[in-house]
Each structure stands twice: as C-alpha cells, then as structure tokens.
Coordinates of C-alpha atoms in Angstrom, one line a residue:
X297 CA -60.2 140.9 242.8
X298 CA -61.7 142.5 239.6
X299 CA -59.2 144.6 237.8
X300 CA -61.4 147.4 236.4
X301 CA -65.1 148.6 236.1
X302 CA -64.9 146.7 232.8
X303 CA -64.2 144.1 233.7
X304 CA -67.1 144.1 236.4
X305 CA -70.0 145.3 233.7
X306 CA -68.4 142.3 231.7
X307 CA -69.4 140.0 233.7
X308 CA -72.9 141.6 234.4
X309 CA -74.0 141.6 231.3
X310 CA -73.0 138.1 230.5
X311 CA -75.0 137.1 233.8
X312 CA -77.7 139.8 232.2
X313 CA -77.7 138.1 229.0
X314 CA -78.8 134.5 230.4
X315 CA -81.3 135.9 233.1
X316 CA -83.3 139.0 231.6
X317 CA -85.8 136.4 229.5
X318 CA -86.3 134.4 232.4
X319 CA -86.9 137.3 234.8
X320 CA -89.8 138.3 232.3
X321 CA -91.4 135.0 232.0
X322 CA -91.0 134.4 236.2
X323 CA -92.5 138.3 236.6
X324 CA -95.6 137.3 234.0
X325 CA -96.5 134.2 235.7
X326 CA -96.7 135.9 238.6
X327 CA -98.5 138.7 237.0
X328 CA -101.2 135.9 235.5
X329 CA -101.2 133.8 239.3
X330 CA -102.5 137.2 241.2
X331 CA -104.9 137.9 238.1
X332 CA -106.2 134.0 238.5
X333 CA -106.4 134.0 242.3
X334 CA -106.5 137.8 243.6
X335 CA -110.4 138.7 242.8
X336 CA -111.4 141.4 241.3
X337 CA -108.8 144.1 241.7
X338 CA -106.2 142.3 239.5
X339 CA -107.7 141.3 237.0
X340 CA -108.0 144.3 234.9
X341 CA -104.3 144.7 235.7
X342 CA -102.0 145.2 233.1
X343 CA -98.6 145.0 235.4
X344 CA -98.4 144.6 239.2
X345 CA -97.1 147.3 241.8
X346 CA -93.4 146.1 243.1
X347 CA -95.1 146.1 246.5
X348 CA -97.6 143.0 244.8
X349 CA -94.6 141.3 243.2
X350 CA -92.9 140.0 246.4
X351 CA -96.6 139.3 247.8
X352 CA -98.0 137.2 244.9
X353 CA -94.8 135.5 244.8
X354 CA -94.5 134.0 247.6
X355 CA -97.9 133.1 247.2
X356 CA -96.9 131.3 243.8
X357 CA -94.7 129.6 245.3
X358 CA -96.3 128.3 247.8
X359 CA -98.6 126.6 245.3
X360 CA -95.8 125.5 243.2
X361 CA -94.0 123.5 245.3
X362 CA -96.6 123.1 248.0
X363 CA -93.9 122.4 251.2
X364 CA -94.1 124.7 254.1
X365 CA -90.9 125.2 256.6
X366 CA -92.5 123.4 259.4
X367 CA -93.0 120.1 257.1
X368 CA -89.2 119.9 257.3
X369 CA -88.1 121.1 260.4
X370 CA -88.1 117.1 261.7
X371 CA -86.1 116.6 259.2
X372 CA -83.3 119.0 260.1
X373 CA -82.5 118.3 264.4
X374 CA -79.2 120.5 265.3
X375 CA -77.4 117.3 266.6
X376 CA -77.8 115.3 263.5
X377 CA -77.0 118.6 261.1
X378 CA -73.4 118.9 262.8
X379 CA -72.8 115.2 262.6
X380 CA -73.1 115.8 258.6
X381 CA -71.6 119.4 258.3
X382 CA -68.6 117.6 260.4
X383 CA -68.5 114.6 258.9
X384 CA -68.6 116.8 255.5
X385 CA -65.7 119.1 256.6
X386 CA -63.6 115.8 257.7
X387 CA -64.5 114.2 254.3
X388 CA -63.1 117.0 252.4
X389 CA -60.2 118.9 254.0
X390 CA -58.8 116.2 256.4
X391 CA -59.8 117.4 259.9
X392 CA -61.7 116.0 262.5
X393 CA -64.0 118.6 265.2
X394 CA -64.6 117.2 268.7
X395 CA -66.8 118.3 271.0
X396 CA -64.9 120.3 274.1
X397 CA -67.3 122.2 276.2
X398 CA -65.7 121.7 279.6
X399 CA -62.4 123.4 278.4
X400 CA -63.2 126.9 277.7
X401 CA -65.3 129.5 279.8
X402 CA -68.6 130.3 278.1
X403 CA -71.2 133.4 278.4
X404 CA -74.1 131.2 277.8
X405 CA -75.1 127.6 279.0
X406 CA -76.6 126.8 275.4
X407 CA -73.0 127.9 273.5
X408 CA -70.7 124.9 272.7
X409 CA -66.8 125.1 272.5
X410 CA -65.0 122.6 269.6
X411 CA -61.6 121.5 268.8
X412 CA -60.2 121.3 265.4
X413 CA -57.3 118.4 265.0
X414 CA -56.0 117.9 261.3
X415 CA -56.2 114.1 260.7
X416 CA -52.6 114.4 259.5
X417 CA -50.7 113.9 262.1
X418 CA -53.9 114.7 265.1
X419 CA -52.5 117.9 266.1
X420 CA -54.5 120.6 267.8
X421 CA -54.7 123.7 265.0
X422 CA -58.2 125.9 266.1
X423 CA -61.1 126.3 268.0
X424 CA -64.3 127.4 267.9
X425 CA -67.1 128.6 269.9
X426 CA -71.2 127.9 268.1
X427 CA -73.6 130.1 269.8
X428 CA -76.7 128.7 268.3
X429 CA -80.2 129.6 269.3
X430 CA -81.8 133.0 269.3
X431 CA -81.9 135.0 272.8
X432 CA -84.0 138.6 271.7
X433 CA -83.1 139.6 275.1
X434 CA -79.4 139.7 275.2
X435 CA -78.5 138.7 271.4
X436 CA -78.4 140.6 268.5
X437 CA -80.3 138.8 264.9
X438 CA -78.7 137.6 262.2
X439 CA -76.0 135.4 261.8
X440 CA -72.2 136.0 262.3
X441 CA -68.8 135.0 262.0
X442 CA -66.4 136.9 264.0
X443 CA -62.7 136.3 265.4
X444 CA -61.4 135.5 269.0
X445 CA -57.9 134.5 268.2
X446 CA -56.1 135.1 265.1
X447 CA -53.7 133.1 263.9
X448 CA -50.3 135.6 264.5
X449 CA -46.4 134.5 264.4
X450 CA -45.8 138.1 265.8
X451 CA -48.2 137.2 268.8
X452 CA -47.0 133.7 269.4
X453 CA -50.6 132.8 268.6
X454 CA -50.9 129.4 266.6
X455 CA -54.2 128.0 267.4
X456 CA -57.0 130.8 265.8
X457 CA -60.3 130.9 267.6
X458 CA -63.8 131.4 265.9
X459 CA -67.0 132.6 266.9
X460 CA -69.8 131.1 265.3
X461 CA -73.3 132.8 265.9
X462 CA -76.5 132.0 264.5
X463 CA -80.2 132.7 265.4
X464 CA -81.9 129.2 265.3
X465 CA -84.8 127.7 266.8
X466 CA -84.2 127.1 270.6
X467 CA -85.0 123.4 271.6
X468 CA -89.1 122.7 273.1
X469 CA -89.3 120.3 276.2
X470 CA -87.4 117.0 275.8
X471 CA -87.6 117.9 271.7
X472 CA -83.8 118.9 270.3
X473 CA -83.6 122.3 268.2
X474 CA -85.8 121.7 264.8
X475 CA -84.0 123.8 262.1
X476 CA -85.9 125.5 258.9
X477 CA -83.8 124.6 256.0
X478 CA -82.6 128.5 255.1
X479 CA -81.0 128.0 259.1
X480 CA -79.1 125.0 257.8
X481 CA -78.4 127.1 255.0
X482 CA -77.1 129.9 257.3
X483 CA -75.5 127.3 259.6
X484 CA -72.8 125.9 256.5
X485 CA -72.6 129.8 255.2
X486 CA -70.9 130.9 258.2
X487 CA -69.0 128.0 258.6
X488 CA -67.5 128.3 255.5
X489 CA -66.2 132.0 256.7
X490 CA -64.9 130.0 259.8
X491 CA -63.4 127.4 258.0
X492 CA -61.4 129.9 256.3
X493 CA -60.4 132.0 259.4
X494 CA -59.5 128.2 261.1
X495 CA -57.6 126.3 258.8
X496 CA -55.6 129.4 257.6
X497 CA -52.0 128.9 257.4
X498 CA -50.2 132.5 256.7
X499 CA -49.0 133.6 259.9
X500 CA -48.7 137.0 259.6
X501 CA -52.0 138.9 261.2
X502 CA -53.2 141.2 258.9
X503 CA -53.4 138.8 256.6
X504 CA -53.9 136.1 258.1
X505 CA -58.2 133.9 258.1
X506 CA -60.4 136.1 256.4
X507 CA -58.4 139.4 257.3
X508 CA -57.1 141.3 254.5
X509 CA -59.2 139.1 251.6
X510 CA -60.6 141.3 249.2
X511 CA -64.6 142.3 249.2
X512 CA -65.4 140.3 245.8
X513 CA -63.5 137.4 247.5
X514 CA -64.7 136.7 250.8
X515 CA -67.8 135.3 250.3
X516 CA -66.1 132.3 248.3
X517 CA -65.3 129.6 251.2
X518 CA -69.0 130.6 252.7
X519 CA -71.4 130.2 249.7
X520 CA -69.3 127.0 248.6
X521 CA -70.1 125.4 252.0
X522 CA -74.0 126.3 251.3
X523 CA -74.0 124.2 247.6
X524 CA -73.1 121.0 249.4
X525 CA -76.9 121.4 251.0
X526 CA -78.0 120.6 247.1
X527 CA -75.7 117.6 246.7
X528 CA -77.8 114.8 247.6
X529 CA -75.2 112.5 249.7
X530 CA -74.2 114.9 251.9
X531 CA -77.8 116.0 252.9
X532 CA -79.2 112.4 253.2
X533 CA -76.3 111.8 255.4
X534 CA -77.7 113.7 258.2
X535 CA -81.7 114.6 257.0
X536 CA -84.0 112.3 259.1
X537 CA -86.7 112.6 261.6
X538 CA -86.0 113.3 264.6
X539 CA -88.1 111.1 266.3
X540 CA -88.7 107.8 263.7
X541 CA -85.4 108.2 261.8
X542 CA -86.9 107.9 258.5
X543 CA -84.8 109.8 255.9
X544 CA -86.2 112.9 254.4
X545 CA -88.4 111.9 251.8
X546 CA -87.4 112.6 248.1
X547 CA -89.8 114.9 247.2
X548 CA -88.9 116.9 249.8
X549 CA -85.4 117.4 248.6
X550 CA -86.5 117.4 245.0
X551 CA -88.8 120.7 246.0
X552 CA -85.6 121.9 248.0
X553 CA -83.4 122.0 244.8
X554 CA -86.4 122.9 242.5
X555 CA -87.0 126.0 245.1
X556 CA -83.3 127.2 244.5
X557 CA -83.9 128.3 241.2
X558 CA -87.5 129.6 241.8
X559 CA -87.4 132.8 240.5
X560 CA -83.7 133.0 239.8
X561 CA -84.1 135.2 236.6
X562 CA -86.3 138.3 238.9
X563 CA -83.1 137.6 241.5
X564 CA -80.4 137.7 239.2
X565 CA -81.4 140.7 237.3
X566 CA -82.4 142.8 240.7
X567 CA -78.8 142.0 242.3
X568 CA -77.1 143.0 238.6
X569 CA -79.3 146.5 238.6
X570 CA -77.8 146.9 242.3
X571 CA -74.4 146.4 241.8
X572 CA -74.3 148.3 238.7
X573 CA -76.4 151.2 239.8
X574 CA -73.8 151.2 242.4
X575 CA -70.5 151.3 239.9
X576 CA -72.2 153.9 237.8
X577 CA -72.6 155.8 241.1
X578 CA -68.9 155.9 241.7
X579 CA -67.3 155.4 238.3
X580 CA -68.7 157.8 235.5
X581 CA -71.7 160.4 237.5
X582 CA -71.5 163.7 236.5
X583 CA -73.5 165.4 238.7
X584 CA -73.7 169.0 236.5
X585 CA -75.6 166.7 233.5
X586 CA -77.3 164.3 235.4
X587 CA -79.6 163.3 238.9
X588 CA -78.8 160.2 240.4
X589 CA -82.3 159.1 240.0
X590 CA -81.1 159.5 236.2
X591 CA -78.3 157.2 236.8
X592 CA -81.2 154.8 238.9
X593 CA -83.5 154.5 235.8
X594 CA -80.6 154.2 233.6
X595 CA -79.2 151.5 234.9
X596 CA -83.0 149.8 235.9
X597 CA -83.5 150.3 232.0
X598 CA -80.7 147.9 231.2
X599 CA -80.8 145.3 234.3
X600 CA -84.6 145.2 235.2
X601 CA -86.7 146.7 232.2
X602 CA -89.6 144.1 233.0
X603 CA -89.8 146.3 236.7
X604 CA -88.9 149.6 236.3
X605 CA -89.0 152.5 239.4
X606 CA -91.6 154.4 239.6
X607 CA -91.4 158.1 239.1
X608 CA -91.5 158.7 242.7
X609 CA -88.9 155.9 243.8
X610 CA -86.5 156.8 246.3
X611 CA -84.7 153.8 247.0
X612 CA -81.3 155.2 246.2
X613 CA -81.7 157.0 249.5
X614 CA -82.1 154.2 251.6
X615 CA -79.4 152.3 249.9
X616 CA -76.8 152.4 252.8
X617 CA -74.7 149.5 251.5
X618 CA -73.0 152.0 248.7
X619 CA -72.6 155.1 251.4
X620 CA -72.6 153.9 254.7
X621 CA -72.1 150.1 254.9
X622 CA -68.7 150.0 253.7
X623 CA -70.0 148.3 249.9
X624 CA -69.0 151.7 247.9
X625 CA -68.0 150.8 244.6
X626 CA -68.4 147.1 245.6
X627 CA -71.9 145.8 245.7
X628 CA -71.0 143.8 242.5
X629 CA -68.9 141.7 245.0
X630 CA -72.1 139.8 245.8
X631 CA -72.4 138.2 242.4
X632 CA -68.8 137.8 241.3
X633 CA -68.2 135.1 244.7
X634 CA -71.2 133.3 243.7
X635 CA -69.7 133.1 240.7
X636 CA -66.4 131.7 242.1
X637 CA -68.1 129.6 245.0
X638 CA -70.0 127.4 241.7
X639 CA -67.4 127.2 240.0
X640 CA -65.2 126.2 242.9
X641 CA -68.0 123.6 244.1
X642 CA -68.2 122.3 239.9
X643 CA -64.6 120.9 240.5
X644 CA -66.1 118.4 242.8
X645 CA -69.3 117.8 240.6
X646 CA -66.6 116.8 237.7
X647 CA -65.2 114.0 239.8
X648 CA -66.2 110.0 240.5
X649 CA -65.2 108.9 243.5
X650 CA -65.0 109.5 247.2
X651 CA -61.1 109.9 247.1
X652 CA -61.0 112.0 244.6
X653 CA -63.3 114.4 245.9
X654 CA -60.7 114.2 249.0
X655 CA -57.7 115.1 247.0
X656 CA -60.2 118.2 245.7
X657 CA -61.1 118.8 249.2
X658 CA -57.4 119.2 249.8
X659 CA -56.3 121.7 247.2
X660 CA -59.1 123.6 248.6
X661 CA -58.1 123.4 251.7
X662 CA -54.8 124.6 251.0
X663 CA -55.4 127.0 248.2
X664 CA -58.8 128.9 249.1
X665 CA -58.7 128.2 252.9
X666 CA -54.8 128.3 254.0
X667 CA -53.6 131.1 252.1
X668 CA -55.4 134.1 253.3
X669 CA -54.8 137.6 252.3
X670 CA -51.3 137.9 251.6
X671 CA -51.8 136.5 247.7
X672 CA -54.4 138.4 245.5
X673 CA -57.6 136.1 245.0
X674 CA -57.3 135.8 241.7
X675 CA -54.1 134.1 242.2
X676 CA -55.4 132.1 244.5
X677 CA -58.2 130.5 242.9
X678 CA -56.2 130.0 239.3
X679 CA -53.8 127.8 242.1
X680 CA -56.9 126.0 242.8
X681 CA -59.2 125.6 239.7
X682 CA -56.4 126.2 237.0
X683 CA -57.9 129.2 235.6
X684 CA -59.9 131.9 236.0
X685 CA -63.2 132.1 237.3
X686 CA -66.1 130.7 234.5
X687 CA -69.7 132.0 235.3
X688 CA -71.2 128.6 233.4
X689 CA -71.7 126.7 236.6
X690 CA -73.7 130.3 238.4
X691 CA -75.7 130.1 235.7
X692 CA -76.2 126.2 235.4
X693 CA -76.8 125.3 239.0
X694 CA -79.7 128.5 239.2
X695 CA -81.2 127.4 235.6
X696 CA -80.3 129.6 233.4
X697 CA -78.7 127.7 230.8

C-alpha cells in the first residue's frame, strides 16, 4: 500500500514526533519505581539494563492500575462474549451467525460450526468453524485464521469457509470457559481477518477474502474489530458475571482503557526502531562502508535514543521477521494498519446514532470487507473513509496527543 520508502519514514517520524517524549517520561518512571521498590541494587542506578525494563514494568503496572487477569475472567464467559461479538457483527454489517454444529463434520467435540445469513434477503453466504480452547497435546499456540473454502466463480464455490482458532481457557466442571481480556482481544482480532475472508464479494480466487491484500493492509479489518472492546456499549453488552450477572464494574473497564495506553510512547518508539531498522536493511545498506550493527544503532539513535543496544547486542540476528518470516522490507506494515484500523474505527466515533453507525457498518462492509485484493488498498479505503489514511486517531486513541 505505501508507495515508496518515503513515504514509509514519513509516516514514522510523524508517529516518532508524538511518542519519543512520552517514551522517555514512561522509561523514567520506571527507572525511579525499581529505584523506590527494588532495594539496594537500584538505587545507585543511573539507567536500567533492557532485561530490567520489561521486569519493573510490569511490576509498575501492576501497582498502577492494581487489576489482575483473574479479577476479570467472571466477567468475560465464552457464551456471553459471542452473544456480543455477534450481536456487534449483526449491528454493523447486516448479517446474522447461527449456531450449526450438527451440519458439518468436526475433528474435535469442543470446535463449533456457524452459519453466516446476510439479513438482506436471509440467504446462506459463509461458514465458519471456532476451535476455541487450548489442547498442548494435539494443538499448536497462538491464534489463527486460516481458509477452508474460498470464495471462487472458477470453482463453483460461493459459500467461503473459515477457520477460526484460538488458544483460550478450557471450561472447569459445570463452570463455562472464563476468558482473560487480551483472549477477548485475540478472539475479535481474528474475527476481523474472518470477517473479511467471509463477507468477501470478488469472485475471482486469488483475490478473493484476504488473498492477494497487500502486507501493510491486512491487518486493517482485524485490529478494527479489537477497538470496539474500548467502546463502552459494545463491551457492557456482553461483560457480566458469570454466575450473579452483575455487569462489569466501571472501574474495571476504566483500568481496561487506561491500560491501553500504558506505556504507549516505550511501544511506539520500539515498533518504529523495528520497522525502520528493517527499511534501512533493504533500502540504502552498503555493506563495503558500513556493519549492520551500524545500520542497528543508527536507526536505535533516531527511534529509541532513551534505550539504546548495547555494544554487544545481537538482536539483528535473531530478527527472523525481516529474513525468514516473509516481513522483508515490510515490518513497517505493523504500524501503518494500526494507523488505518483507528482511523477506520474514528468514522464510527464521529457519528450519533445507532443507524447511522449501521449505514457506516455498511460501507465497511462493502468497501474494506467485500472487495478483496483485486483493488489496491489505498483505493479501497479512500472508497470508504473519503481520503487517505490520517495517523490523528493512532495517536489519539494511545495518548499521544
């Protein structure tokens, strides 16, 4: 999606601009929490060791916001959090998703099958399958979108099928599956990469879901889904206990949303160093006048001068997303679709009412989701949002501005 290197460091030293204060500030109250709490050996300590920032921030945050993952596990059953992701999903882009485990063949009695029926006129248009709970024994980790059936005018095939796979908490006893809130988080990311493989509506193949949509692009539809957690109707429409039904309290969510932007500047900066460490790699190098470690403090002099490498780092080595994860030249991806998935979901944070947020949901629908790769992204989202992508809402929504 992004025409040139240029236009990539453009947009990363905006982002820079905005987050390299706040990174320093986040990395010095952490600096003066381990010196308060951490006993002797820190206080003498001018700066921590990178293996100490991750440690003492965590522990920071823990006594910021003091709320642990198992205080809001109740909070978050499986049942109750697809009654609001697909009452969410019929809200916005006019389909309803029914339960229909009995008529599909499964490879595991915990994985559910669902129909898809646009509310238009009820007709059948995907499927899915949700394998939800973690099995170390036969299941890989992480959490996955993947394609059965794709939609395929060549193969007579008009109904796409999606796997959705996710590692959550198996149910206890009688007790349903109790979700952390980063599985919630993971369960609306990869339906947002299904949505898009479901509700497509070019009909060639190749092009056809998620296939052929450009690196910097395909993390739009996902990372959208995962900003409706933060909008406080949608998550109160599905957040109670799972035994007294009492809504999650407010403070709760108020922590949740004050927890997003917890250390956004030290985030920001770090993902900005990667990606551009990465574009120098493959852009301008010149191996004959400079090392790549070079290149690494170069770029960590610009993006993340509060945390620079140490002399011995060898990171760069271990960095398989730019040499052997198929990211070469396109770890800045990353950070330009959170900058089109906020400003995509800031459409609907302009508007007033229900229907309108429908009529949003719609042009989404058949703009972001329906077209696929056969038009270049950028083209797509100007037929959506009316323009170009704007990185104001990125940087609003994490505090930066």
């Amino acid at each position: 999606m992004a025409s040139s290197v240029q236009e990539v460091t453009k947009l990363s030293q905006l982002i820079a601009d905005a987050a390299l204060p706040r990174a320093s500030k986040e990395l010095a109250d952490i600096t003066a929490f381990a010196k308060e709490q951490g006993g002797s050996v820190y206080q003498d300590l001018d700066k921590l060791m990178p293996w100490d920032v991750a440690f003492w921030s965590e522990r920071y945050k823990e006594e910021t916001f003091a709320i642990t993952k198992e205080q809001l596990r109740p909070y978050f059953a499986l049942p109750e959090v697809l009654d609001g992701l697909f009452s969410l999903i019929n809200r916005l882009f006019g389909v309803t998703i029914e339960a229909a485990d009995d008529e599909a063949e499964k490879w595991n009695k915990d994985v559910r099958f669902f129909k898809v029926f646009d509310d238009k006129d009820r007709k059948h248009i995907a499927s899915f399958f949700l394998d939800p709970y973690s099995r170390p024994a036969d299941k890989r980790g992480g959490a996955w979108m993947a394609s059965c059936v794709s939609k395929s005018e060549a193969c007579d095939r008009d109904v796409p099928v999606a796997y959705l796979n996710c590692n959550n908490s198996p149910p206890i006893g009688d007790d349903p599956s109790l979700m952390t809130f980063e599985e919630v988080r993971t369960l609306f990311h990869e339906t947002g990469h299904g949505l898009q493989h479901m509700l497509t509506e070019a009909v060639v193949g190749d092009v056809s879901g998620i296939s052929g949509v450009e690196w910097d692009a395909v993390e739009l539809p996902s990372q959208f889904m995962e900003n409706w957690l933060y909008d406080k109707s949608t998550i109160y429409g599905f957040a109670k206990h799972y035994q007294t039904g009492e809504p999650l309290p407010e403070e709760y969510f108020e922590k949740l949303v004050q927890q997003k932007t917890y250390n956004a500047g030290l985030y920001f900066t770090r993902q900005l160093y990667l990606g551009q460490m990465d574009m120098a790699l493959h852009s301008d190098f010149d191996a004959s006048k400079e090392s790549i470690f070079d290149v690494q403090k170069r770029v960590a002099s610009k993006f993340i001068p509060h945390q620079m490498p140490l002399d011995g780092d060898r990171f760069l080595c271990a960095f398989a997303h730019v040499f052997a994860g198929g990211y070469a030249a396109g770890y800045y991806s990353y950070k330009w679709a959170e900058v089109m998935s906020a400003d995509s979901f800031s459409a609907f944070e302009e508007l007033e009412t229900e229907d309108q947020r429908k009529e949003m949901g719609l042009r989404f629908r058949q703009t972001v989701l329906a077209l696929g790769g056969g038009m270049h992204p950028t083209q797509v989202f100007t037929k959506f949002r009316g323009r170009e992508p704007n990185p104001e809402a990125l940087l609003r929504h994490n505090g930066l501005v």
